[in-house]
XYZ file of C-alpha atoms in Angstrom:
268
model
C -12.802 0.074 -0.747
C -12.958 -3.660 0.079
C -14.552 -6.145 -2.300
C -17.964 -7.564 -1.461
C -17.948 -11.281 -0.639
C -21.639 -11.961 -1.320
C -24.600 -10.402 -3.125
C -28.229 -11.164 -2.398
C -31.338 -9.644 -0.880
C -33.011 -9.241 2.494
C -36.648 -10.382 2.507
C -38.413 -7.911 4.829
C -42.020 -9.071 4.562
C -43.045 -8.262 0.977
C -40.180 -5.756 0.708
C -36.967 -6.921 -0.981
C -33.691 -5.154 -0.187
C -30.795 -5.945 -2.581
C -27.555 -5.877 -0.562
C -23.827 -6.524 -0.747
C -21.947 -8.137 2.108
C -18.521 -7.015 3.347
C -16.407 -8.435 6.153
C -16.431 -5.970 9.064
C -13.324 -7.326 10.781
C -9.754 -8.320 9.988
C -7.347 -10.095 12.276
C -4.030 -8.288 12.545
C -1.357 -10.754 13.463
C 2.218 -11.383 12.398
C 2.258 -14.210 9.885
C 5.205 -16.561 9.610
C 6.473 -18.817 6.839
C 7.782 -22.280 7.522
C 11.407 -22.252 6.399
C 14.557 -24.350 6.469
C 16.689 -22.561 9.126
C 19.992 -23.437 7.409
C 19.279 -21.573 4.150
C 15.941 -19.801 4.647
C 14.226 -21.841 1.929
C 10.432 -22.066 2.187
C 8.877 -25.408 3.103
C 6.281 -26.440 0.530
C 3.473 -28.958 0.845
C 2.228 -31.189 -1.956
C -1.309 -32.528 -2.342
C -0.718 -36.202 -3.029
C -3.356 -38.891 -3.564
C -2.812 -41.691 -1.039
C -3.934 -44.338 -3.564
C -2.099 -43.492 -6.796
C 0.683 -41.343 -5.328
C 0.136 -38.570 -7.904
C 0.282 -34.867 -7.005
C -3.201 -33.396 -7.583
C -3.701 -29.728 -8.622
C -5.945 -27.794 -6.253
C -8.485 -27.102 -9.028
C -9.022 -30.850 -9.501
C -9.651 -31.670 -5.834
C -13.234 -32.539 -4.888
C -14.900 -32.798 -1.476
C -15.798 -36.239 -0.197
C -18.094 -37.222 2.664
C -17.407 -40.599 4.253
C -20.296 -42.335 6.019
C -19.772 -44.339 9.236
C -19.998 -47.584 7.206
C -17.153 -46.486 4.912
C -19.087 -45.381 1.824
C -17.813 -42.204 0.112
C -19.976 -39.541 -1.546
C -17.936 -37.239 -3.814
C -19.449 -33.757 -4.260
C -18.514 -31.420 -7.103
C -18.845 -27.624 -7.238
C -22.103 -28.015 -9.156
C -23.613 -30.054 -6.325
C -23.149 -27.199 -3.866
C -24.511 -24.641 -6.325
C -27.642 -26.769 -6.858
C -28.493 -27.081 -3.148
C -32.287 -26.765 -2.603
C -31.901 -23.793 -0.250
C -33.931 -20.585 -0.476
C -31.286 -18.768 1.576
C -28.424 -19.092 -0.938
C -29.179 -15.649 -2.388
C -31.726 -14.327 0.106
C -31.519 -13.273 3.744
C -34.785 -14.467 5.254
C -36.046 -12.533 8.296
C -37.618 -15.060 10.671
C -38.042 -13.073 13.898
C -37.450 -9.746 15.632
C -35.905 -9.686 19.114
C -34.299 -7.263 21.540
C -30.500 -7.306 21.177
C -30.006 -8.214 24.832
C -31.950 -11.447 24.373
C -29.187 -13.048 22.288
C -26.296 -14.638 24.182
C -23.024 -13.246 22.673
C -21.633 -16.798 22.770
C -23.638 -17.417 19.607
C -21.852 -14.718 17.572
C -19.319 -15.970 15.013
C -18.376 -13.195 12.542
C -19.502 -9.643 11.764
C -20.314 -8.191 8.324
C -21.385 -4.836 6.880
C -24.556 -4.841 4.784
C -24.563 -2.258 1.973
C -27.631 -1.382 -0.071
C -27.222 -2.402 -3.717
C -28.810 -0.315 -6.485
C -32.543 0.225 -5.836
C -32.171 -1.216 -2.328
C -31.193 2.126 -0.728
C -34.670 3.299 0.350
C -35.930 -0.045 1.742
C -32.496 -0.417 3.459
C -33.046 2.922 5.226
C -36.603 1.853 6.065
C -35.417 -1.347 7.770
C -32.560 0.448 9.545
C -34.786 3.207 10.949
C -37.593 0.800 11.882
C -35.127 -1.353 13.859
C -33.697 1.743 15.557
C -37.048 3.156 16.631
C -38.436 -0.191 17.786
C -35.128 -1.085 19.527
C -35.229 -4.497 17.869
C -32.861 -6.680 15.847
C -33.746 -9.066 13.024
C -32.999 -12.768 13.369
C -32.343 -14.127 9.860
C -31.203 -17.238 8.017
C -28.553 -16.965 5.297
C -26.291 -19.323 3.345
C -22.631 -18.251 3.277
C -19.494 -20.167 2.322
C -21.287 -23.459 1.617
C -23.305 -23.539 4.841
C -26.502 -22.042 6.210
C -26.310 -19.930 9.336
C -28.505 -17.976 11.697
C -27.585 -14.318 11.891
C -28.584 -11.140 13.685
C -29.040 -7.866 11.771
C -28.803 -4.684 13.834
C -28.274 -0.973 13.094
C -25.121 0.808 14.201
C -23.898 4.286 13.216
C -26.109 4.438 10.115
C -25.136 0.977 8.838
C -26.784 -2.428 9.146
C -24.457 -5.011 10.660
C -24.989 -8.750 10.291
C -23.540 -11.076 12.929
C -23.498 -14.701 11.820
C -24.346 -17.087 14.644
C -23.587 -20.647 15.643
C -26.368 -23.218 15.817
C -27.444 -24.313 19.324
C -25.890 -27.771 18.871
C -22.535 -26.092 18.104
C -22.306 -24.595 21.609
C -20.628 -26.857 24.131
C -22.088 -27.511 27.555
C -19.872 -25.677 30.031
C -21.321 -27.258 33.168
C -18.058 -29.172 33.685
C -16.232 -25.875 34.299
C -18.480 -24.715 37.143
C -16.888 -24.724 40.638
C -18.255 -27.225 43.197
C -21.511 -26.054 44.800
C -20.041 -26.395 48.303
C -17.445 -23.650 47.642
C -18.818 -20.328 48.976
C -17.520 -16.836 49.718
C -18.356 -14.446 52.545
C -20.281 -11.154 52.262
C -17.078 -9.274 53.150
C -15.228 -10.923 50.262
C -18.032 -10.102 47.827
C -18.143 -6.454 48.975
C -14.383 -6.093 48.580
C -14.599 -7.663 45.100
C -17.309 -5.107 44.253
C -14.984 -2.346 45.455
C -12.364 -3.569 43.000
C -14.971 -3.622 40.216
C -16.010 -0.059 41.104
C -12.376 1.071 41.050
C -11.962 -0.143 37.468
C -15.444 0.706 36.179
C -15.786 3.166 33.318
C -16.886 3.662 29.723
C -15.493 1.196 27.217
C -13.054 2.834 24.763
C -11.481 0.002 22.724
C -8.979 2.364 21.081
C -7.237 2.677 24.445
C -6.169 -0.977 24.317
C -3.316 -2.364 22.231
C -1.989 -5.814 21.353
C 1.135 -5.903 23.537
C 2.114 -9.367 22.310
C 2.103 -8.308 18.641
C 4.079 -5.134 19.469
C 6.698 -7.162 21.357
C 6.910 -9.689 18.514
C 7.434 -6.871 15.985
C 10.334 -5.621 18.133
C 11.888 -9.105 18.069
C 11.539 -9.253 14.270
C 13.138 -5.817 13.833
C 15.931 -6.825 16.200
C 16.630 -9.917 14.071
C 16.617 -7.881 10.841
C 18.905 -5.166 12.213
C 21.244 -7.540 14.031
C 20.947 -5.497 17.226
C 20.207 -7.503 20.353
C 17.163 -6.508 22.355
C 17.382 -5.541 25.996
C 16.401 -8.335 28.335
C 12.836 -8.118 29.590
C 12.509 -7.210 33.282
C 11.852 -10.177 35.521
C 8.353 -10.421 36.910
C 8.202 -11.179 40.601
C 6.234 -14.316 41.369
C 3.230 -13.592 43.561
C 2.792 -15.376 46.836
C -0.123 -17.766 47.284
C -3.320 -15.911 48.178
C -4.588 -16.923 51.614
C -6.674 -13.912 52.700
C -8.969 -12.931 49.796
C -10.144 -9.725 51.465
C -6.571 -8.514 52.042
C -5.583 -9.419 48.483
C -8.591 -7.583 47.040
C -7.961 -4.550 49.236
C -4.411 -4.362 47.872
C -5.808 -4.782 44.353
C -8.204 -1.861 44.872
C -5.363 0.390 46.029
C -3.215 -0.637 43.062
C -6.108 -0.002 40.642
C -6.719 3.466 42.076
C -3.016 4.266 41.792
C -2.928 3.155 38.136
C -5.945 5.327 37.351
C -4.358 8.376 38.949
C -1.139 7.801 36.997
C -3.117 7.399 33.766
C -4.953 10.693 34.391
C -1.694 12.488 35.096
C -0.067 11.144 31.913
C -3.070 12.322 29.829
C -2.922 15.757 31.404
C 0.750 16.192 30.424
């Protein structure tokens, strides 16, 4: 069982729900070390003070905030622990909203909430109330030295908490929008919808795999075993698309063919 990363309580009106917080996700990637290629020795970094030139142990390093006029405020661990924030050990419910009202762009990280000790019954109360009302709780919580908005929602018997970015942390994407004078015809839109229909279906994430990580693992094993890998097949470069309708029609046919092949392979 994973270790909890935070303990506190959800304030649900006058009801207090003691909870533990666990990370709900883990990134699975191949990690590399920086090494000297001639002898395989690891490359190490030293934390050196630019003024005195001394190497400083990690435990003795403090955080400093430099103001625009050059003044430096040095903050110690005790300063962060003494922050005048009510949310450091409490999850404060500030609003209830329908899940669809929150733009997924706001979501940062997902956590499991587990009832702690006497918090089991009020935990179940909040979970079932959210389920039956089809609502989610917007909360404020302080995690990892910063306060965040978050969304609490029930899923498969558990309360999930999605930490969220603040509105001023979302960039304005207007620069990426195509020019207003660029338009498409009804025929092009209908053919695009045909392609969407051809690939529409229920979302089953377990059917997808990380092809890049799998290929990288093969390269690593090839290096360790000393056996050269077969050369990857060359991908034919596609011609420039001139007729969108014709290109989409071909895409629809290819999508249908892939689906038929996938069904046949499952049936075997």
